Short mmCIF file of C-alpha atoms and ligand atoms in Angstrom, two decimals:
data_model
loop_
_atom_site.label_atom_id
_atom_site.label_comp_id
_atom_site.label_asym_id
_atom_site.label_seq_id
_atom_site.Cartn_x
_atom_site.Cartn_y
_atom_site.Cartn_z
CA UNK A 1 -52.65 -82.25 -68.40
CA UNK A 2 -54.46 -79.82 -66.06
CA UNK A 3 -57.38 -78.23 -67.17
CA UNK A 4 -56.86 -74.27 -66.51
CA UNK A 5 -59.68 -74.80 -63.08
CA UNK A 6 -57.22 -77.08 -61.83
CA UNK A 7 -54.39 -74.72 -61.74
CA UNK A 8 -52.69 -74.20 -58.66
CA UNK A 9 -53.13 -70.17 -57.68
CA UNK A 10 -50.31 -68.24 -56.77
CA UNK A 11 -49.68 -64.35 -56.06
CA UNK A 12 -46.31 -63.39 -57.83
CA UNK A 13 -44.61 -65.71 -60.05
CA UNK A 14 -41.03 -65.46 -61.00
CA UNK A 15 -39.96 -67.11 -64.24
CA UNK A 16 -36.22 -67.89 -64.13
CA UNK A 17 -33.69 -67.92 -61.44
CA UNK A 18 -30.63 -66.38 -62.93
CA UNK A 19 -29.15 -63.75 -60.97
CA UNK A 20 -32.70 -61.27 -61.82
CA UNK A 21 -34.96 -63.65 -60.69
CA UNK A 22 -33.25 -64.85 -57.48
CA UNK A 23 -32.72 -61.43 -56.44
CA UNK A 24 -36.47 -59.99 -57.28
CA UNK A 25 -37.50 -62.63 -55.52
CA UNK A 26 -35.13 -61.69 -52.41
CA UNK A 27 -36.14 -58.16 -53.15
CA UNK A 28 -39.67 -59.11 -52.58
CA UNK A 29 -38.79 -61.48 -49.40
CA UNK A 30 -36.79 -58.50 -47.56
CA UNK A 31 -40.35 -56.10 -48.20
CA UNK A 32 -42.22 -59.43 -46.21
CA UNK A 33 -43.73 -60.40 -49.83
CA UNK A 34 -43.82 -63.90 -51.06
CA UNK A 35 -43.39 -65.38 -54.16
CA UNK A 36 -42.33 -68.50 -56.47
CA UNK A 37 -39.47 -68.64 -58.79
CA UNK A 38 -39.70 -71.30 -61.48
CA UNK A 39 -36.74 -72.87 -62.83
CA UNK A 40 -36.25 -75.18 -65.68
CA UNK A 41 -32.63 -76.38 -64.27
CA UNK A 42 -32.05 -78.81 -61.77
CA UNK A 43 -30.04 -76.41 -59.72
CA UNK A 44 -28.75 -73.19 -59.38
CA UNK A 45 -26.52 -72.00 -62.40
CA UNK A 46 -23.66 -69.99 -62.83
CA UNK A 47 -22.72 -69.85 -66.17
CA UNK A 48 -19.68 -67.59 -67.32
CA UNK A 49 -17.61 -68.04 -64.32
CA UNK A 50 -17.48 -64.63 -62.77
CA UNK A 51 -18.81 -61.07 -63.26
CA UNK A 52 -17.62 -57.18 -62.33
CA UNK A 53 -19.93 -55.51 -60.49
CA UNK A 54 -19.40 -51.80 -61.01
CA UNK A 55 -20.58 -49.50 -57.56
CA UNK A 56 -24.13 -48.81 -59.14
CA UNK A 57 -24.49 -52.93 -58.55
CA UNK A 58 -22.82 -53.20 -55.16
CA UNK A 59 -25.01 -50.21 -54.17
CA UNK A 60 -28.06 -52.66 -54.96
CA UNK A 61 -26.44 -55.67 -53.47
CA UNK A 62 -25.94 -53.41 -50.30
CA UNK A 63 -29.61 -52.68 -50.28
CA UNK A 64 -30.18 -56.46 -50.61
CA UNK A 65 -28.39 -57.16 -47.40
CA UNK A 66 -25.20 -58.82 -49.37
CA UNK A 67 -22.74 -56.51 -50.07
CA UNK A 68 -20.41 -57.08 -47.13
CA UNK A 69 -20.64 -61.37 -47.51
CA UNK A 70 -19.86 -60.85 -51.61
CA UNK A 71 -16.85 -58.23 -50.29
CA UNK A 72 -15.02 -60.51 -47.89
CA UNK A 73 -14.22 -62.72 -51.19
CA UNK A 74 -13.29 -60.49 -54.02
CA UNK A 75 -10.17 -57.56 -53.85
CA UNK A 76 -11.43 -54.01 -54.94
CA UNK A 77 -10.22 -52.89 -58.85
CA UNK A 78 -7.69 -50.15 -58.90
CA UNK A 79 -8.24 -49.40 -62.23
CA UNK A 80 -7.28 -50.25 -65.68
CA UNK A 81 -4.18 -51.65 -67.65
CA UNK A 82 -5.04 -51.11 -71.79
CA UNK A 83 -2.30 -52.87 -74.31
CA UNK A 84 -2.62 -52.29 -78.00
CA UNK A 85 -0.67 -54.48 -79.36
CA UNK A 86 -0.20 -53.43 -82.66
CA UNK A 87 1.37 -50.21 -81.07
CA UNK A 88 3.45 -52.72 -78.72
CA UNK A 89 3.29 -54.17 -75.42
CA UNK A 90 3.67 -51.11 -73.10
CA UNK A 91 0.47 -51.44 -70.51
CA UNK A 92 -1.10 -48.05 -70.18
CA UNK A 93 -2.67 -47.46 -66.43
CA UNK A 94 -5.16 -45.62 -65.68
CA UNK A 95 -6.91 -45.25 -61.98
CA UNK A 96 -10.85 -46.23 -61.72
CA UNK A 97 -11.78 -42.88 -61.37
CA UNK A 98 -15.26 -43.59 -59.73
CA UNK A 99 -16.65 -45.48 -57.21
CA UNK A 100 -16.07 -48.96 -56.68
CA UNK A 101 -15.41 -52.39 -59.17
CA UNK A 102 -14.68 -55.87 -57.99
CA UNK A 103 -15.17 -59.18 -59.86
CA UNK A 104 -17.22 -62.11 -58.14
CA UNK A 105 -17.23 -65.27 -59.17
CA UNK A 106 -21.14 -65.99 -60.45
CA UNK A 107 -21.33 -69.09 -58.24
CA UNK A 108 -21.07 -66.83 -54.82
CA UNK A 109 -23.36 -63.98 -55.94
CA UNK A 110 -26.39 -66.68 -56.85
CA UNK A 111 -25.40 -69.12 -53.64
CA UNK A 112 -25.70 -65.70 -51.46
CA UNK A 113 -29.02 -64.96 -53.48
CA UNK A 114 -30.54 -67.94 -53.01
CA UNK A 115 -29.52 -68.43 -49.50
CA UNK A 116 -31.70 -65.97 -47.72
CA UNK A 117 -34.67 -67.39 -49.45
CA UNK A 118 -37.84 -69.17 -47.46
CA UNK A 119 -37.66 -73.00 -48.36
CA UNK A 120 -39.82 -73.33 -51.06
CA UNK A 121 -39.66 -70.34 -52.94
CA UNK A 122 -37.04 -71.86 -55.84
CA UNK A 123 -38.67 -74.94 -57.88
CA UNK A 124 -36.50 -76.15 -60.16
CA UNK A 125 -37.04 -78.61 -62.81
CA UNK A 126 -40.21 -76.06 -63.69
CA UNK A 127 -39.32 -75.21 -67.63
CA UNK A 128 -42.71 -72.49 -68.46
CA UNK A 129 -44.02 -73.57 -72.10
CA UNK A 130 -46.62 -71.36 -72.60
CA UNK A 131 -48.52 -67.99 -71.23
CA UNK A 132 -51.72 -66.90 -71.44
CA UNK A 133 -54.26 -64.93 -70.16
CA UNK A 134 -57.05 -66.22 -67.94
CA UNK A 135 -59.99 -63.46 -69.15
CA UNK A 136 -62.37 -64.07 -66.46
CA UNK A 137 -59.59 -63.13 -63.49
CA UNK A 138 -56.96 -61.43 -65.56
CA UNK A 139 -54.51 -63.55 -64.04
CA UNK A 140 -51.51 -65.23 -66.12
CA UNK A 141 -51.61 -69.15 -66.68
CA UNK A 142 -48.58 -70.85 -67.26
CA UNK A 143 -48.32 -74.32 -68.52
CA UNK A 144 -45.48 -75.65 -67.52
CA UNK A 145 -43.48 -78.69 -69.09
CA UNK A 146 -44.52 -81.22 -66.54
CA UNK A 147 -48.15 -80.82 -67.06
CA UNK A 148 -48.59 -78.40 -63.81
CA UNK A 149 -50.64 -75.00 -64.69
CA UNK A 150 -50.34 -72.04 -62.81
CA UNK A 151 -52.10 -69.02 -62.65
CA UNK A 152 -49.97 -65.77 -61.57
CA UNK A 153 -51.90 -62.67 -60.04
CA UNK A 154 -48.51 -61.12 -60.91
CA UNK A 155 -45.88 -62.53 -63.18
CA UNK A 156 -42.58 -61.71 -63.51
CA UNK A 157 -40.17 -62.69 -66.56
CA UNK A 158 -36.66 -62.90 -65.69
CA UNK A 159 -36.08 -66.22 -67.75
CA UNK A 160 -32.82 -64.43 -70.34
CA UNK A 161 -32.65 -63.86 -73.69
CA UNK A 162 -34.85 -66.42 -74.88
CA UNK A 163 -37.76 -65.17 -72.82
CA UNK A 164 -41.05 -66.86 -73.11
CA UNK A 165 -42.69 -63.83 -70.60
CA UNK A 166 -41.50 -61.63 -73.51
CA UNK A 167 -43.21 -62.91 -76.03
CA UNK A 168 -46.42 -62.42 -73.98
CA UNK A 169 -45.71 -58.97 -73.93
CA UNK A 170 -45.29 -58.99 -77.98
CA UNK A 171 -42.27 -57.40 -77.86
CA UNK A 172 -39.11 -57.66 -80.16
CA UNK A 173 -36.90 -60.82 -79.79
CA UNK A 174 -33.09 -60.09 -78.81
CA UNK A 175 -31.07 -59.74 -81.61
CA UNK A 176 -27.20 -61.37 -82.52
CA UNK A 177 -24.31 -59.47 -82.12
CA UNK A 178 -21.66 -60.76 -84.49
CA UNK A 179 -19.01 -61.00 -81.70
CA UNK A 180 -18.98 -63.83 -78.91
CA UNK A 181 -16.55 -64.10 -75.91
CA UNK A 182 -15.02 -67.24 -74.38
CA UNK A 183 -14.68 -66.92 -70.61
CA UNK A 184 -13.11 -69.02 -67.70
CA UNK A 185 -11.56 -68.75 -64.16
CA UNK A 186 -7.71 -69.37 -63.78
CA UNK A 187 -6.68 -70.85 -60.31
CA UNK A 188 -2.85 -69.83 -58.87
CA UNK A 189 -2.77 -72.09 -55.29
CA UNK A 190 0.48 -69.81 -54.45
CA UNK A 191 -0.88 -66.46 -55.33
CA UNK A 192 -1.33 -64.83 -58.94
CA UNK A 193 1.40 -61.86 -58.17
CA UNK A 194 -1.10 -59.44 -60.74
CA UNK A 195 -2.03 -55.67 -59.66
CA UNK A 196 -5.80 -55.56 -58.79
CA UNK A 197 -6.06 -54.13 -62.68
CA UNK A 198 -9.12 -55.01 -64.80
CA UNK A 199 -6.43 -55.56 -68.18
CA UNK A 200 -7.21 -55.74 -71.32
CA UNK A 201 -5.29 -56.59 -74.47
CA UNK A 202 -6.54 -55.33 -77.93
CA UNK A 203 -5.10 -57.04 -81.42
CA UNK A 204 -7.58 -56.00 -84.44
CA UNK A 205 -10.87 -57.68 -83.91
CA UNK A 206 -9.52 -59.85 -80.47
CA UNK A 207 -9.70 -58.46 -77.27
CA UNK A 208 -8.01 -60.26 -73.81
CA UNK A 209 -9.15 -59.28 -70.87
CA UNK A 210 -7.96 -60.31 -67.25
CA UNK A 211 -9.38 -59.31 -63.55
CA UNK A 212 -7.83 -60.39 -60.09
CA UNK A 213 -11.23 -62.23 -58.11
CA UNK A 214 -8.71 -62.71 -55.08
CA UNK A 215 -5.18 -63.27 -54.69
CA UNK A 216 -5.50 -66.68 -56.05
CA UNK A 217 -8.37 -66.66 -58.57
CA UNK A 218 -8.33 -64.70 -62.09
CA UNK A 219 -11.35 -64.25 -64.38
CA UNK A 220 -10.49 -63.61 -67.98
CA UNK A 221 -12.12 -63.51 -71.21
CA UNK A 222 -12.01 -63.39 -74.50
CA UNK A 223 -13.39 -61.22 -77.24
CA UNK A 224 -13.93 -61.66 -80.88
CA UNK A 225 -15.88 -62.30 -83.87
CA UNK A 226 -18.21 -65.37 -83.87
CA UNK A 227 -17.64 -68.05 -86.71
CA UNK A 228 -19.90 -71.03 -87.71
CA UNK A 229 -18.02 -73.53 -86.21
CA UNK A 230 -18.27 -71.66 -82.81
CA UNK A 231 -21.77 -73.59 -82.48
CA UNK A 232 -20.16 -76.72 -81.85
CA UNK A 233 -17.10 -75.57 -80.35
CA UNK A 234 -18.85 -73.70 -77.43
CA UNK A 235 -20.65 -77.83 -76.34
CA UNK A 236 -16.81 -78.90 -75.89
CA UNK A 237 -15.18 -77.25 -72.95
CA UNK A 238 -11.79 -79.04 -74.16
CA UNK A 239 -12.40 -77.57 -77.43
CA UNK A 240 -12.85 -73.86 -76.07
CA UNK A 241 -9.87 -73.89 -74.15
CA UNK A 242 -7.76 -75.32 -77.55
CA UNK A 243 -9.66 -72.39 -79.33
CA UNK A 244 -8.87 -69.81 -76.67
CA UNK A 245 -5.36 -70.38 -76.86
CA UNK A 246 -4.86 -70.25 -80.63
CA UNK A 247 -6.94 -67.56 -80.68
CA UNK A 248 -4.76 -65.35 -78.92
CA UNK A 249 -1.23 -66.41 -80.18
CA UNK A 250 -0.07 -63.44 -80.97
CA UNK A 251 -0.48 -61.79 -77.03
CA UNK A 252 1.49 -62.08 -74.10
CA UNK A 253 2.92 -65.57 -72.80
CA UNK A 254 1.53 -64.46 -69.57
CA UNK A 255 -1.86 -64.33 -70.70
CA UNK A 256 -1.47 -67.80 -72.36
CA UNK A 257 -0.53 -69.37 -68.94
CA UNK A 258 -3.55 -67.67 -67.70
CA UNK A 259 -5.64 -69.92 -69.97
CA UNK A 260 -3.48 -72.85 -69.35
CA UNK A 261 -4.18 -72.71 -65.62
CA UNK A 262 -8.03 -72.16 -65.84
CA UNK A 263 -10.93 -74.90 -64.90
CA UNK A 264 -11.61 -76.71 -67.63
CA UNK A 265 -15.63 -76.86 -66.07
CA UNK A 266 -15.17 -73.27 -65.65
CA UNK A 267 -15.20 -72.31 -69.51
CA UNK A 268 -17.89 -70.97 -72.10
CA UNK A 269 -18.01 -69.23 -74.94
CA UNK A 270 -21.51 -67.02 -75.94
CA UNK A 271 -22.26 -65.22 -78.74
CA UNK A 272 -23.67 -61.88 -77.41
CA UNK A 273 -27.25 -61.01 -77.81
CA UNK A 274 -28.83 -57.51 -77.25
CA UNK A 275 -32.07 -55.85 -77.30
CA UNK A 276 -31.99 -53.16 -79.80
CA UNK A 277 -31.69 -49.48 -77.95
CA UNK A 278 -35.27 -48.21 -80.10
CA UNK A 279 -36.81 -51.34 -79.28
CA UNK A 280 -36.63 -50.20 -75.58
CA UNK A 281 -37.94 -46.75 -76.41
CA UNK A 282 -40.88 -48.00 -78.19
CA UNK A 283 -41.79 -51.26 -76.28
CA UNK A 284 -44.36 -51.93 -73.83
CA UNK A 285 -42.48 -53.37 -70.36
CA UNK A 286 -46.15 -54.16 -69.06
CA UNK A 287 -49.16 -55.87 -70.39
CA UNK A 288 -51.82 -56.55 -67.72
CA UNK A 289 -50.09 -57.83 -64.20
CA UNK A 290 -46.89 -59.13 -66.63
CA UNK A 291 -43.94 -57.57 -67.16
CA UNK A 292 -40.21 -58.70 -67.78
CA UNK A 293 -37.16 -57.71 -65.92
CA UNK A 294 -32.82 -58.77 -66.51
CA UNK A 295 -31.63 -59.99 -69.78
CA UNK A 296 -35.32 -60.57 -71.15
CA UNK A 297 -35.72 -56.81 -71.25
CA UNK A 298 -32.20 -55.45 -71.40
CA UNK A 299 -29.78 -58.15 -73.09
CA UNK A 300 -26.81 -55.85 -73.52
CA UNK A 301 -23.47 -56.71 -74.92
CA UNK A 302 -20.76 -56.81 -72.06
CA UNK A 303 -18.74 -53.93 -73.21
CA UNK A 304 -19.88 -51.50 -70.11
CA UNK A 305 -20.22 -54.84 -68.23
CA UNK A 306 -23.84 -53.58 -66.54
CA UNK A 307 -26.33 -55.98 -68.06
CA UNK A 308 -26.08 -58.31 -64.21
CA UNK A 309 -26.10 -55.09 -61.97
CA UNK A 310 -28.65 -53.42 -64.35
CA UNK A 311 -30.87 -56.99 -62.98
CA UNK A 312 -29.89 -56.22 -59.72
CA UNK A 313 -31.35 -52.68 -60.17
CA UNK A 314 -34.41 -54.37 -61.51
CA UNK A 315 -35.03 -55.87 -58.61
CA UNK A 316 -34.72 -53.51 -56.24
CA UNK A 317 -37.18 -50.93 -58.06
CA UNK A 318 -39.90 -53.93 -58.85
CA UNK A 319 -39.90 -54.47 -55.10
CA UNK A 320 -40.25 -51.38 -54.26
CA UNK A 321 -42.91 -50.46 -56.82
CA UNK A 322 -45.15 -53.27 -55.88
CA UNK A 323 -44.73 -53.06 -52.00
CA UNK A 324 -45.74 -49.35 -52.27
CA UNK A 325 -49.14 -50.04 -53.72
CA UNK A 326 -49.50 -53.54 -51.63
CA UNK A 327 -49.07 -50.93 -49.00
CA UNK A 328 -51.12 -48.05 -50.13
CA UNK A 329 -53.74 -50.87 -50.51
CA UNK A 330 -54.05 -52.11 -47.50
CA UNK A 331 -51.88 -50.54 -44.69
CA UNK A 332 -50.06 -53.94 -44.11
CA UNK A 333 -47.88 -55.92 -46.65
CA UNK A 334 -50.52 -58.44 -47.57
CA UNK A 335 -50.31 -59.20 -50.99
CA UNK A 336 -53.81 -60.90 -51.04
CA UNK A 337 -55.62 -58.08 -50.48
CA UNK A 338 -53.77 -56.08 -53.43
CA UNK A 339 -55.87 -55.36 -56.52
CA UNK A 340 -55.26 -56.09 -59.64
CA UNK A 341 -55.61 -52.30 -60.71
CA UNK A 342 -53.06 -51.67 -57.98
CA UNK A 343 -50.73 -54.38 -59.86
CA UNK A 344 -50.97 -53.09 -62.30
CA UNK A 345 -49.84 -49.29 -61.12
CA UNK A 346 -47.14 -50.97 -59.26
CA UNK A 347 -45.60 -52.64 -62.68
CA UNK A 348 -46.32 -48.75 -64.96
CA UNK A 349 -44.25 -47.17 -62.03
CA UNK A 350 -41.77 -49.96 -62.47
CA UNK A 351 -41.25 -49.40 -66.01
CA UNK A 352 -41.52 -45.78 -65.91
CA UNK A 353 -38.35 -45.76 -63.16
CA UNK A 354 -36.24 -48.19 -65.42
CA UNK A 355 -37.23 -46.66 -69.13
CA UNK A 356 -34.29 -44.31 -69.36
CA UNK A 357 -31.35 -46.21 -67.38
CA UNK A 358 -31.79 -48.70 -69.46
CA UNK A 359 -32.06 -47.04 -73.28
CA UNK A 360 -28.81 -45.13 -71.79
CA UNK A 361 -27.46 -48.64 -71.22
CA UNK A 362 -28.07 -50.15 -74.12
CA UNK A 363 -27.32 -47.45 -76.34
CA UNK A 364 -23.83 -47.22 -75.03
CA UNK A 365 -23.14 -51.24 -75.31
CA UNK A 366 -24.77 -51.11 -78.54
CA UNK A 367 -21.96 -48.40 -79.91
CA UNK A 368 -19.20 -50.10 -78.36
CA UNK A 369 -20.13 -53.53 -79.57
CA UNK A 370 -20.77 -51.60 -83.19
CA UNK A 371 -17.32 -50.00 -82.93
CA UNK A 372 -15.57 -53.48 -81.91
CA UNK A 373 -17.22 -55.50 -84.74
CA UNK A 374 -17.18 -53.37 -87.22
CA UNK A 375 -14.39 -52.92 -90.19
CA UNK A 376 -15.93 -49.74 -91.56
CA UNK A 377 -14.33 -46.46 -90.91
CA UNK A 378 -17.43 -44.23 -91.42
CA UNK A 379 -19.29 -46.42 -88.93
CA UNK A 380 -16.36 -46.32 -86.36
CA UNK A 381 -16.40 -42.56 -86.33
CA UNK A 382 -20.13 -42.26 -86.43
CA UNK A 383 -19.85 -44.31 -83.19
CA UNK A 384 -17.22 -42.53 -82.03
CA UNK A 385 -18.97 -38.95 -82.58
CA UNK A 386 -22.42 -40.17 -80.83
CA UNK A 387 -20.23 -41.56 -77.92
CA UNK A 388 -18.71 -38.01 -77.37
CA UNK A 389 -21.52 -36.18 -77.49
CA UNK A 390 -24.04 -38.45 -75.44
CA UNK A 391 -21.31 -40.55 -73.04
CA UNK A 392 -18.96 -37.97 -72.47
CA UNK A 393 -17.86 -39.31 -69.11
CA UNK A 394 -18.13 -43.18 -69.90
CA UNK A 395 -18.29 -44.36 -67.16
CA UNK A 396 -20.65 -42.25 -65.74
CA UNK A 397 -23.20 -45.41 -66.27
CA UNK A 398 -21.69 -46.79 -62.70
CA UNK A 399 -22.79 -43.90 -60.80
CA UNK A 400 -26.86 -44.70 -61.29
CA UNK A 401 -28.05 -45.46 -57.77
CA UNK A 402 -31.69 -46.93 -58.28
CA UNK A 403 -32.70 -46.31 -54.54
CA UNK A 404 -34.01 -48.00 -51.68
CA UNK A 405 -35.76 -51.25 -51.47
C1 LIG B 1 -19.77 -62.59 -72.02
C2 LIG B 1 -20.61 -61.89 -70.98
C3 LIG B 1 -19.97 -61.20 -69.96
C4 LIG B 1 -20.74 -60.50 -69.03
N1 LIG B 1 -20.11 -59.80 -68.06
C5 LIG B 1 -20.83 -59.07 -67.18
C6 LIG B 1 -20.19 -58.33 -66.15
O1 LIG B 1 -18.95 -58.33 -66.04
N2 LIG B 1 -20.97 -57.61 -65.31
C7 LIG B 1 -22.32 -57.59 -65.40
O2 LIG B 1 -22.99 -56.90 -64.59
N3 LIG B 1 -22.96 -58.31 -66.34
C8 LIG B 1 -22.25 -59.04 -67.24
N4 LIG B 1 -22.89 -59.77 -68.19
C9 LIG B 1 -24.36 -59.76 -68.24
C10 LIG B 1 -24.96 -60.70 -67.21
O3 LIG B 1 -24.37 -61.97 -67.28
C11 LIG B 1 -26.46 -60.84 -67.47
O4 LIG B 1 -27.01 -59.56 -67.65
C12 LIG B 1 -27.17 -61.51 -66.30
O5 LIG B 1 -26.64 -62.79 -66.07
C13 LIG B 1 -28.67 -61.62 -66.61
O6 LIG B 1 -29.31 -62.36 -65.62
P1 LIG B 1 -30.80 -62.86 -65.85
O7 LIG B 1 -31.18 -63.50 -64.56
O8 LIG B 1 -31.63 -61.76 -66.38
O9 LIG B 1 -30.71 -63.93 -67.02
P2 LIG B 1 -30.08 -65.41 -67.02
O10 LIG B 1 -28.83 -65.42 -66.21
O11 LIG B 1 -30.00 -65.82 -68.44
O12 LIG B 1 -31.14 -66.29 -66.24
C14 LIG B 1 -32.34 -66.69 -66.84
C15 LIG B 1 -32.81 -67.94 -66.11
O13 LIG B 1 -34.11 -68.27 -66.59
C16 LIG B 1 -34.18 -69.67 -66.80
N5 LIG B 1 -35.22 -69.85 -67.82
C17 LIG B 1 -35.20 -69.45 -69.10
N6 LIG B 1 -36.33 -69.76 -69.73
C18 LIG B 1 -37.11 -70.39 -68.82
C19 LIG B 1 -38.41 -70.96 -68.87
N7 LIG B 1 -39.16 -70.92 -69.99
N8 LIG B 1 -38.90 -71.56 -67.75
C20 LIG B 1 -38.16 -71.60 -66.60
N9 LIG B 1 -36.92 -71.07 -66.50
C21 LIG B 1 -36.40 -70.47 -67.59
C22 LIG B 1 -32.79 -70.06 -67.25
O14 LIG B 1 -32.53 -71.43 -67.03
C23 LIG B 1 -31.92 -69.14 -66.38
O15 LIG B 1 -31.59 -69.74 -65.15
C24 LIG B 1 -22.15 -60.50 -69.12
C25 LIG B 1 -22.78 -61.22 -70.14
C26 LIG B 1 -22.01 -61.92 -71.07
C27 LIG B 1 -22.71 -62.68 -72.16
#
């Protein structure tokens, strides 16, 4: 093991790349700042198939320099198709009424991420055990599990729900939902014939929903209540696919031969986590040059589907926070030069920017996710009351632009 005078030094460390830390770390490349993402896989993953990126995301994507390579592949959501089943099968349409929605398949959005990096700035293989602080620099030291100790001028935790950067900062873990969804990607070589419709279907506490990618690829997904046995289940991809299907006997044949069709390597099932919305009110996002950014700050159930553009906002406003002072600092972007103090300005400004977006978010996941898992009446309508008076327009959450890089 290296002893912490050993370490190797390094300006700004990024701890995961998942879709936050691949695209702070882009973020940071486009401003002519450097940095090092650490990665305990052996490559890049995509787990959960593919994602809808409401027009708050693709605004950040834009400002990434991706949105037009993530377009050419995925068709533009006209809206919505809701069946409740238990008051028959008659789809009720209704038009997106802002901006824009497409689903990508996860695979593209971290390839296109990744690709515009310098060699060198992804090491995977890199799982982070431990964080401290060094006292004499004020620098963070990471142990990682291969022995290798680095010490961070800045460090940047974008490593999920499970995040070791978070626990630096002493703040709350994630908490479980009681729901979990099983999702996969359906291929149709001769077309898939659907309306670009993001449809659900709602039976009690089960919840089917189905998006167009392109004309030949469908994401879908299922919601419900976790069980026990979902533990084991969700290590079996033949076993989630049995699951999937009994789980939704009751709905459309259609949406049954959607299942049928899908990728057996293309299935998961997850039981939601989500960072309570007073934990982000009273938490501190920053604790010397450290703070966390993407599912390790905001884990939000999927009900608004914002938690990966809400990481793409992230991004964007880190890099911009932190070339601002490297700039006001020195004139030039040389991070070297940048004082800790001025770090440390950059990451308050950070946090300040994101506080509010994101209790907004994850208030409005957190009473949708109540209202879906929930059997009591009084605590429906409680959600329901808070939802009209605070979310009036609910989809409002899509209109958010976070600004330049
Ligand atoms: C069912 C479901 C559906 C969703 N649908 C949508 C949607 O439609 N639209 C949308 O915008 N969002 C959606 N989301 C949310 C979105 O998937 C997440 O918000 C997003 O993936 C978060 O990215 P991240 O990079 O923060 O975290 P992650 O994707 O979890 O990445 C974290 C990375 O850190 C690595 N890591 C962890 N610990 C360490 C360590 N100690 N050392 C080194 N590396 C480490 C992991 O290997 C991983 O690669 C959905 C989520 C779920 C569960």
């Amino acid at each position: 093991m290296k002893k912490m005078n050993e370490a190797e030094e390094r300006g700004i460390v990024i701890v995961g790349g998942g879709i936050c830390g691949l695209a702070t770390a882009l973020a940071l490349h486009r401003k002519g700042i450097r940095s090092l993402v650490l990665e305990r896989s052996e490559c890049l993953r995509a787990t959960g198939a593919a994602m809808t990126i409401r027009a708050n995301g693709w605004r950040a994507l834009d400002h990434l320099g991706l949105g037009s390579l993530l377009r050419k592949d995925s068709v533009h959501i006209d809206g919505f198709g809701t069946m409740k089943l238990d008051q028959g099968t008659k789809l009720a349409k209704s038009p997106l009424s802002k901006g824009e929605a497409r689903c990508i398949r996860r695979s593209d959005l971290v390839e296109a991420l990744a690709k515009d990096l310098p060699h060198g700035t992804i090491r995977f293989r890199c799982h982070v055990i431990s964080v401290k602080l060094d006292p004499v620099t004020s620098y963070a030291v990471l142990e990682l599990n291969n022995g290798i100790v680095i010490k961070a001028k800045v460090l940047i935790g974008c490593d999920g729900v499970n995040s070791i950067v978070l626990r630096y900062l002493r703040m709350n873990p994630t908490k479980f939902s009681a729901t979990c969804a099983i999702r996969g990607l359906a291929s149709y070589p001769e077309g898939h014939g659907f309306d670009n419709l993001f449809t659900i279907a709602i039976k009690e506490q089960v919840a089917v929903g189905r998006v167009p990618v392109n004309d030949t690829l469908v994401y879908w997904f299922i919601t419900r209540l976790w069980i026990p046995t979902d533990s084991e289940m969700s290590r079996n991809q033949e076993m989630i696919k049995m699951s999937s299907i009994k789980a939704i006997k009751d709905f459309p044949e259609e949406m049954k031969q959607t299942i049928q069709n899908s990728d057996q390597s293309s299935l998961s099932c997850l039981r939601f986590r989500y960072r309570a919305p007073w934990d982000l009110i009273l938490g501190s996002f920053r604790k010397g040059t450290v703070t966390v950014a993407g599912d390790a700050l905001h884990a939000m159930s999927p009900f608004i589907g914002q938690g990966g553009s809400a990481s793409l906002e992230d991004a964007i406003v880190i890099a911009r926070c932190l070339a601002q002072k490297i700039s006001e600092s020195n004139g030039n972007m040389v991070f070297e030069k940048c004082t800790v103090d001025k770090c440390e300005e950059a990451l308050d400004q950070y946090a300040k920017e994101r506080r509010m977006r994101l209790i907004k978010l994850s208030m409005q996941s957190y009473l949708l996710n109540k209202m879906f898992e929930t059997s009591s009446l009084v605590v429906k309508l409680f959600c329901i009351l808070f939802m009209a008076v605070f979310f009036r327009d609910s989809a409002g959450h899509s209109q958010f632009d976070c600004g330049h890089l």
